[in-house]
XYZ file of C-alpha atoms in Angstrom:
408
model
C 23.725 24.859 49.093
C 24.786 27.120 51.994
C 24.231 30.837 52.469
C 21.368 33.081 53.485
C 20.425 33.661 49.839
C 19.501 29.996 49.323
C 16.534 28.007 50.499
C 16.464 24.722 52.388
C 13.936 21.924 52.195
C 12.709 22.834 55.701
C 12.323 26.499 54.811
C 10.268 25.643 51.761
C 8.116 23.169 53.674
C 7.493 25.528 56.571
C 6.763 28.643 54.518
C 3.310 29.949 55.443
C 0.875 32.089 53.551
C 0.470 35.769 54.364
C -2.115 38.364 53.558
C -0.303 39.156 50.335
C 1.791 36.930 48.044
C 5.540 36.998 48.753
C 8.739 35.476 47.419
C 11.554 33.411 48.893
C 14.697 33.658 46.736
C 16.949 30.721 45.997
C 19.465 32.657 43.911
C 20.362 32.751 40.223
C 16.945 34.187 39.375
C 14.846 31.416 40.964
C 12.371 32.019 43.754
C 9.410 30.409 45.472
C 6.202 32.422 45.087
C 3.817 31.821 48.000
C 0.266 32.882 47.260
C -2.633 33.388 49.602
C -4.350 30.276 48.224
C -1.629 28.270 49.991
C -0.035 27.424 46.692
C 3.769 27.484 46.402
C 5.039 28.114 42.862
C 8.589 27.951 41.510
C 9.499 30.787 39.182
C 12.628 31.789 37.281
C 13.466 35.321 36.152
C 15.853 35.582 33.223
C 16.753 37.936 30.417
C 16.601 37.054 26.721
C 17.226 39.399 23.825
C 17.407 42.319 26.289
C 14.014 41.621 27.845
C 13.204 40.313 31.303
C 11.071 37.176 31.227
C 9.493 34.751 33.683
C 9.404 30.959 33.465
C 7.197 28.678 35.593
C 9.125 25.704 36.971
C 6.277 23.872 38.681
C 4.356 23.699 41.935
C 5.712 22.547 45.317
C 5.595 19.778 46.576
C 5.062 18.114 43.181
C 8.327 19.743 42.150
C 10.866 19.543 44.943
C 13.563 22.125 45.666
C 16.217 19.902 44.081
C 14.069 19.344 40.974
C 13.333 23.059 40.666
C 17.052 23.839 40.815
C 17.730 21.259 38.116
C 15.084 22.865 35.879
C 16.529 26.316 36.628
C 20.049 25.229 35.660
C 18.793 23.650 32.415
C 16.893 26.828 31.538
C 19.932 29.024 32.239
C 22.007 26.786 29.951
C 19.449 27.458 27.210
C 19.705 31.190 27.810
C 23.493 30.982 27.600
C 23.089 29.207 24.259
C 20.830 31.974 22.957
C 17.622 29.998 23.398
C 14.521 31.411 25.049
C 13.409 28.697 27.535
C 9.815 29.912 27.502
C 9.587 29.786 23.705
C 11.329 26.395 23.665
C 8.761 25.062 26.149
C 5.858 26.347 24.085
C 7.332 24.725 20.990
C 7.719 21.449 22.864
C 4.104 21.588 24.045
C 2.929 22.293 20.508
C 4.995 19.384 19.186
C 3.444 17.074 21.774
C -0.063 18.225 20.884
C 0.652 17.642 17.200
C 2.108 14.213 17.958
C -0.953 13.297 20.034
C -3.237 14.321 17.178
C -1.128 12.466 14.613
C -1.248 8.975 15.996
C -0.597 6.081 13.650
C -4.300 5.267 13.504
C -5.304 8.873 12.748
C -2.811 9.146 9.885
C -3.624 5.642 8.632
C -7.345 6.388 8.466
C -6.618 9.610 6.602
C -4.449 7.671 4.123
C -7.143 4.997 3.812
C -9.861 7.576 3.085
C -7.810 8.890 0.167
C -6.983 5.440 -1.227
C -10.241 3.525 -0.753
C -12.213 5.254 -3.561
C -9.691 3.841 -6.072
C -10.113 0.278 -4.817
C -12.805 -2.334 -5.203
C -15.114 -2.585 -2.188
C -13.790 -6.044 -1.274
C -10.167 -4.892 -1.382
C -10.990 -1.793 0.678
C -12.658 -3.945 3.343
C -9.693 -6.343 3.430
C -7.202 -3.493 3.893
C -9.231 -1.932 6.713
C -9.573 -5.265 8.529
C -5.797 -5.797 8.322
C -5.134 -2.309 9.672
C -7.508 -2.855 12.582
C -6.378 -6.379 13.477
C -2.660 -6.176 12.810
C -1.640 -2.550 13.404
C -4.159 -0.363 15.259
C -4.329 -2.874 18.095
C -0.616 -2.408 18.862
C 0.507 0.994 17.570
C -2.732 2.794 16.755
C -2.434 5.247 19.663
C 1.287 5.957 19.231
C 2.471 9.179 17.553
C 3.467 8.072 14.086
C 6.710 10.066 14.239
C 7.769 8.134 17.354
C 7.395 4.639 15.844
C 10.775 3.123 15.042
C 11.990 -0.019 13.290
C 12.214 -1.986 16.554
C 8.553 -1.275 17.302
C 7.471 -2.315 13.812
C 9.619 -5.438 14.001
C 7.845 -6.474 17.209
C 4.411 -5.873 15.643
C 5.189 -7.772 12.445
C 6.843 -10.666 14.305
C 3.440 -11.359 15.885
C 2.004 -12.020 12.418
C 5.018 -14.100 11.404
C 4.635 -16.227 14.542
C 1.145 -17.227 13.357
C 2.572 -18.347 10.024
C 0.390 -15.807 8.201
C 3.125 -14.847 5.779
C 0.893 -13.359 3.091
C -0.830 -11.192 5.707
C 2.606 -10.212 7.004
C 3.729 -9.071 3.569
C 0.549 -7.104 2.865
C 0.590 -5.506 6.322
C 4.219 -4.421 5.990
C 3.546 -2.922 2.565
C 0.477 -1.020 3.819
C 2.370 0.252 6.859
C 5.172 1.473 4.597
C 2.691 3.338 2.431
C 1.190 4.979 5.520
C 4.598 6.072 6.830
C 5.525 7.510 3.438
C 2.191 9.347 3.348
C 3.063 10.792 6.766
C 6.494 11.837 5.483
C 4.871 13.634 2.567
C 2.622 15.574 4.966
C 5.543 16.305 7.338
C 4.230 14.191 10.178
C 7.029 11.631 10.103
C 10.675 11.745 9.092
C 11.267 8.165 8.044
C 9.653 4.874 7.075
C 10.825 2.276 9.638
C 9.565 -0.614 7.509
C 12.363 0.041 5.001
C 14.898 -1.210 7.535
C 13.006 -4.497 7.972
C 13.390 -5.900 4.477
C 14.788 -9.400 4.550
C 13.924 -9.851 8.240
C 10.997 -12.210 7.814
C 10.157 -15.628 6.436
C 8.719 -15.567 2.938
C 6.380 -17.993 1.290
C 7.845 -19.682 -1.736
C 6.652 -17.877 -4.868
C 3.773 -19.636 -6.561
C 4.510 -20.703 -10.115
C 1.411 -21.162 -12.249
C 1.244 -24.123 -14.596
C 1.801 -22.854 -18.127
C 2.118 -24.031 -21.704
C 5.373 -24.114 -23.620
C 5.624 -23.034 -27.254
C 5.480 -26.637 -28.375
C 2.172 -27.131 -26.562
C 0.342 -24.214 -28.148
C -0.711 -25.765 -31.467
C -2.375 -28.772 -29.873
C -3.921 -26.622 -27.140
C -5.492 -24.127 -29.558
C -6.961 -26.935 -31.652
C -8.489 -28.490 -28.530
C -9.812 -25.101 -27.484
C -11.704 -24.675 -30.755
C -13.126 -28.171 -30.319
C -14.135 -27.497 -26.690
C -17.694 -28.719 -26.119
C -18.493 -26.402 -23.224
C -20.221 -23.040 -23.489
C -18.979 -20.756 -26.288
C -18.653 -17.927 -23.734
C -16.111 -19.903 -21.721
C -14.252 -20.828 -24.907
C -14.029 -17.145 -25.862
C -12.832 -16.227 -22.371
C -9.896 -18.628 -22.704
C -9.185 -17.425 -26.234
C -9.086 -13.794 -25.039
C -6.786 -14.741 -22.169
C -4.382 -16.244 -24.689
C -4.627 -13.199 -26.990
C -4.363 -10.468 -24.328
C -2.530 -12.250 -21.472
C -4.287 -10.123 -18.866
C -4.882 -11.528 -15.394
C -7.931 -13.774 -15.075
C -9.593 -11.377 -12.626
C -9.106 -8.485 -15.032
C -10.721 -10.513 -17.817
C -13.642 -11.852 -15.772
C -14.464 -8.410 -14.398
C -14.297 -6.730 -17.800
C -17.131 -4.337 -18.723
C -18.213 -3.543 -22.251
C -17.857 0.168 -21.461
C -14.086 -0.307 -21.133
C -13.671 -1.032 -24.853
C -13.057 1.447 -27.668
C -13.297 -0.598 -30.853
C -12.528 2.378 -33.101
C -9.178 2.838 -31.380
C -8.755 -0.892 -30.894
C -8.165 -0.468 -27.153
C -9.288 -1.994 -23.912
C -8.705 0.399 -21.012
C -8.890 -1.426 -17.686
C -9.515 1.148 -14.932
C -7.091 1.540 -12.055
C -9.564 0.193 -9.488
C -9.455 -3.210 -11.179
C -5.688 -3.380 -11.625
C -3.230 -4.961 -9.217
C -0.949 -1.975 -9.799
C -3.806 0.497 -9.089
C -2.940 2.214 -12.378
C -5.069 2.235 -15.548
C -3.877 -0.358 -18.069
C -4.229 -0.197 -21.852
C -4.553 -3.434 -23.824
C -4.126 -2.898 -27.589
C -6.579 -5.197 -29.363
C -5.379 -7.361 -32.232
C -7.638 -8.099 -35.175
C -8.214 -11.571 -33.734
C -9.165 -10.167 -30.329
C -11.641 -7.742 -31.901
C -13.178 -10.580 -33.921
C -13.581 -12.677 -30.764
C -15.138 -9.740 -28.932
C -17.560 -9.332 -31.845
C -18.692 -12.933 -31.424
C -18.953 -12.467 -27.673
C -20.932 -9.237 -27.965
C -23.654 -11.070 -29.848
C -24.057 -13.307 -26.786
C -23.459 -10.983 -23.801
C -23.590 -7.466 -25.242
C -26.788 -6.657 -23.373
C -25.002 -7.245 -20.032
C -22.612 -4.948 -18.179
C -19.996 -7.698 -17.952
C -18.295 -9.378 -20.877
C -18.644 -12.635 -18.997
C -21.740 -12.501 -16.768
C -22.325 -15.232 -14.222
C -25.128 -17.428 -15.514
C -26.119 -18.405 -11.975
C -25.807 -15.054 -10.160
C -27.304 -11.889 -11.616
C -25.088 -8.833 -11.486
C -21.937 -10.879 -10.930
C -19.140 -11.826 -13.335
C -18.062 -15.320 -14.337
C -16.790 -17.451 -11.457
C -13.022 -17.586 -11.003
C -13.157 -21.378 -11.327
C -14.978 -21.478 -14.672
C -11.828 -21.095 -16.765
C -9.804 -23.471 -14.601
C -12.452 -26.211 -14.765
C -12.709 -25.779 -18.535
C -8.961 -26.357 -18.802
C -9.402 -29.483 -16.685
C -12.089 -30.753 -19.085
C -9.725 -30.172 -22.003
C -7.159 -32.421 -20.312
C -4.846 -29.716 -18.963
C -5.174 -30.253 -15.210
C -1.781 -29.392 -13.730
C -0.508 -28.355 -17.170
C -2.209 -24.998 -17.719
C -3.984 -22.251 -15.792
C -5.603 -19.019 -16.855
C -2.819 -17.042 -15.211
C -0.221 -19.209 -16.919
C -0.877 -17.539 -20.294
C 1.009 -14.506 -18.961
C 4.151 -16.542 -18.374
C 3.779 -18.300 -21.730
C 3.488 -14.993 -23.591
C 6.337 -13.398 -21.634
C 8.717 -16.290 -22.297
C 7.976 -16.595 -26.007
C 7.943 -12.842 -26.731
C 11.292 -12.444 -24.989
C 12.687 -15.347 -27.001
C 11.375 -13.704 -30.178
C 13.436 -10.613 -29.389
C 10.766 -8.105 -28.377
C 11.989 -5.318 -26.105
C 11.797 -6.500 -22.492
C 10.485 -3.110 -21.318
C 7.669 -3.281 -23.871
C 6.733 -6.775 -22.672
C 6.844 -5.747 -19.000
C 4.659 -2.714 -19.631
C 2.089 -4.865 -21.436
C 2.113 -7.394 -18.617
C 1.300 -4.463 -16.273
C 3.681 -5.660 -13.608
C 3.423 -3.435 -10.560
C 5.638 -0.372 -10.779
C 7.259 0.397 -7.410
C 7.343 4.100 -8.199
C 3.638 4.970 -8.223
C 4.175 8.467 -9.654
C 6.115 7.056 -12.575
C 3.544 4.296 -13.042
C 0.709 6.813 -13.272
C 2.416 8.612 -16.124
C 3.686 5.520 -17.921
C 0.453 3.517 -18.342
C 0.579 4.386 -22.069
C 4.340 4.001 -22.412
C 5.566 2.153 -25.522
C 1.998 2.028 -26.841
C 2.910 1.988 -30.596
C 5.381 -0.843 -29.962
C 2.834 -2.671 -27.834
C 0.240 -2.467 -30.635
C 2.689 -4.092 -33.039
C 3.642 -6.735 -30.515
C 0.058 -7.679 -29.652
C -0.864 -8.074 -33.303
C 2.278 -10.102 -33.930
C 1.418 -12.273 -30.904
C -2.092 -12.910 -32.212
C -0.705 -13.784 -35.649
C 1.757 -16.143 -33.979
C -1.049 -17.931 -32.105
C -3.101 -18.166 -35.277
C -0.157 -19.733 -37.095
C 0.308 -22.174 -34.218
C -3.356 -23.168 -34.437
C -3.128 -23.764 -38.190
C -0.012 -25.831 -37.618
C -1.830 -27.849 -34.973
C -4.775 -28.412 -37.290
C -2.442 -29.762 -39.979
C -0.939 -32.192 -37.491
C -4.417 -33.403 -36.487
C -5.421 -33.712 -40.154
C -2.320 -35.754 -40.980
C -2.971 -38.064 -38.009
C -6.520 -38.655 -39.200
C -5.359 -39.500 -42.726
C -2.864 -41.987 -41.360
C -5.558 -43.546 -39.227
């Protein structure tokens, strides 16, 4: 710019200190303040809301004359728009400090600390290891509000490239929960993982071997004739009667049962859904538990591990018992859930009642927390009807066996 009111690069460079600080004006409110410490400071005078204010634009030579003018023009545009540049700068600095404090790792560890007490120790360890290995390494130091879908896609593609599809799914779900936690505490505005659904390979869903209705009579007869331990026999019988997950059964504690109410309340920490689950107990289930209590009632677990004190029955015990009964590839402990679901639906029971009893994971966690006892009267009727149905199937199977013996 020309004119005696404006500075030049040479004038700025050659300006020397004096006994007292002095100013060199560049026009439009900007000047160079030269202090006795040999520092040269850009300043801008402006008026906002009727008051004169001063804005620091940087130190020469780190901020050149051209850069200072650019900052001055931007600040004057803010003033023209009714914005106080000084206040806007302070707000920006505060936002940056908040962002630096709210990195992905910081928020994730806060989320983890709130969730971990509800989980089993093994699950808590697994989640933390995944966070450290799959997420913190790449985005841990980034402000969580600045992480977008493209960044998350790049992070999750690394897991997909290893073929670790189950880890990929669990990591994406955990990341989504962390982002939503950040949204709830006003530290993020969106969950970038939502935009990534359908972007990755998925492992084909595992279908557990299960019995059909026509198989039940013969199976229940063979179960009663099983020559293994009576505790294992009762475990399989209870799986058939309650159709809980095998892990939920094996980890069952006697303190979870209220025989007066006829209820088994499985705590949230042991449920896949992380929500307490109520299992109404049929007369047949209570009778089986009575038999079992005579054998294991002095233990914490319903099914204690006979080889390891303080541990529940091994996850393979039920599966190997089914193998011994001749059902390798034809039945699994988990398969009783599918058998019950199929038959109860075919019998006309309300699908929502069946789903609630199966304790399938509710996507809306708030709704799930309030609905753990939903349809409970209907579920009591259904569970008793299911037990009666199995009993009838067993009697039918016994008649078939009896007739075969007579013929022989």
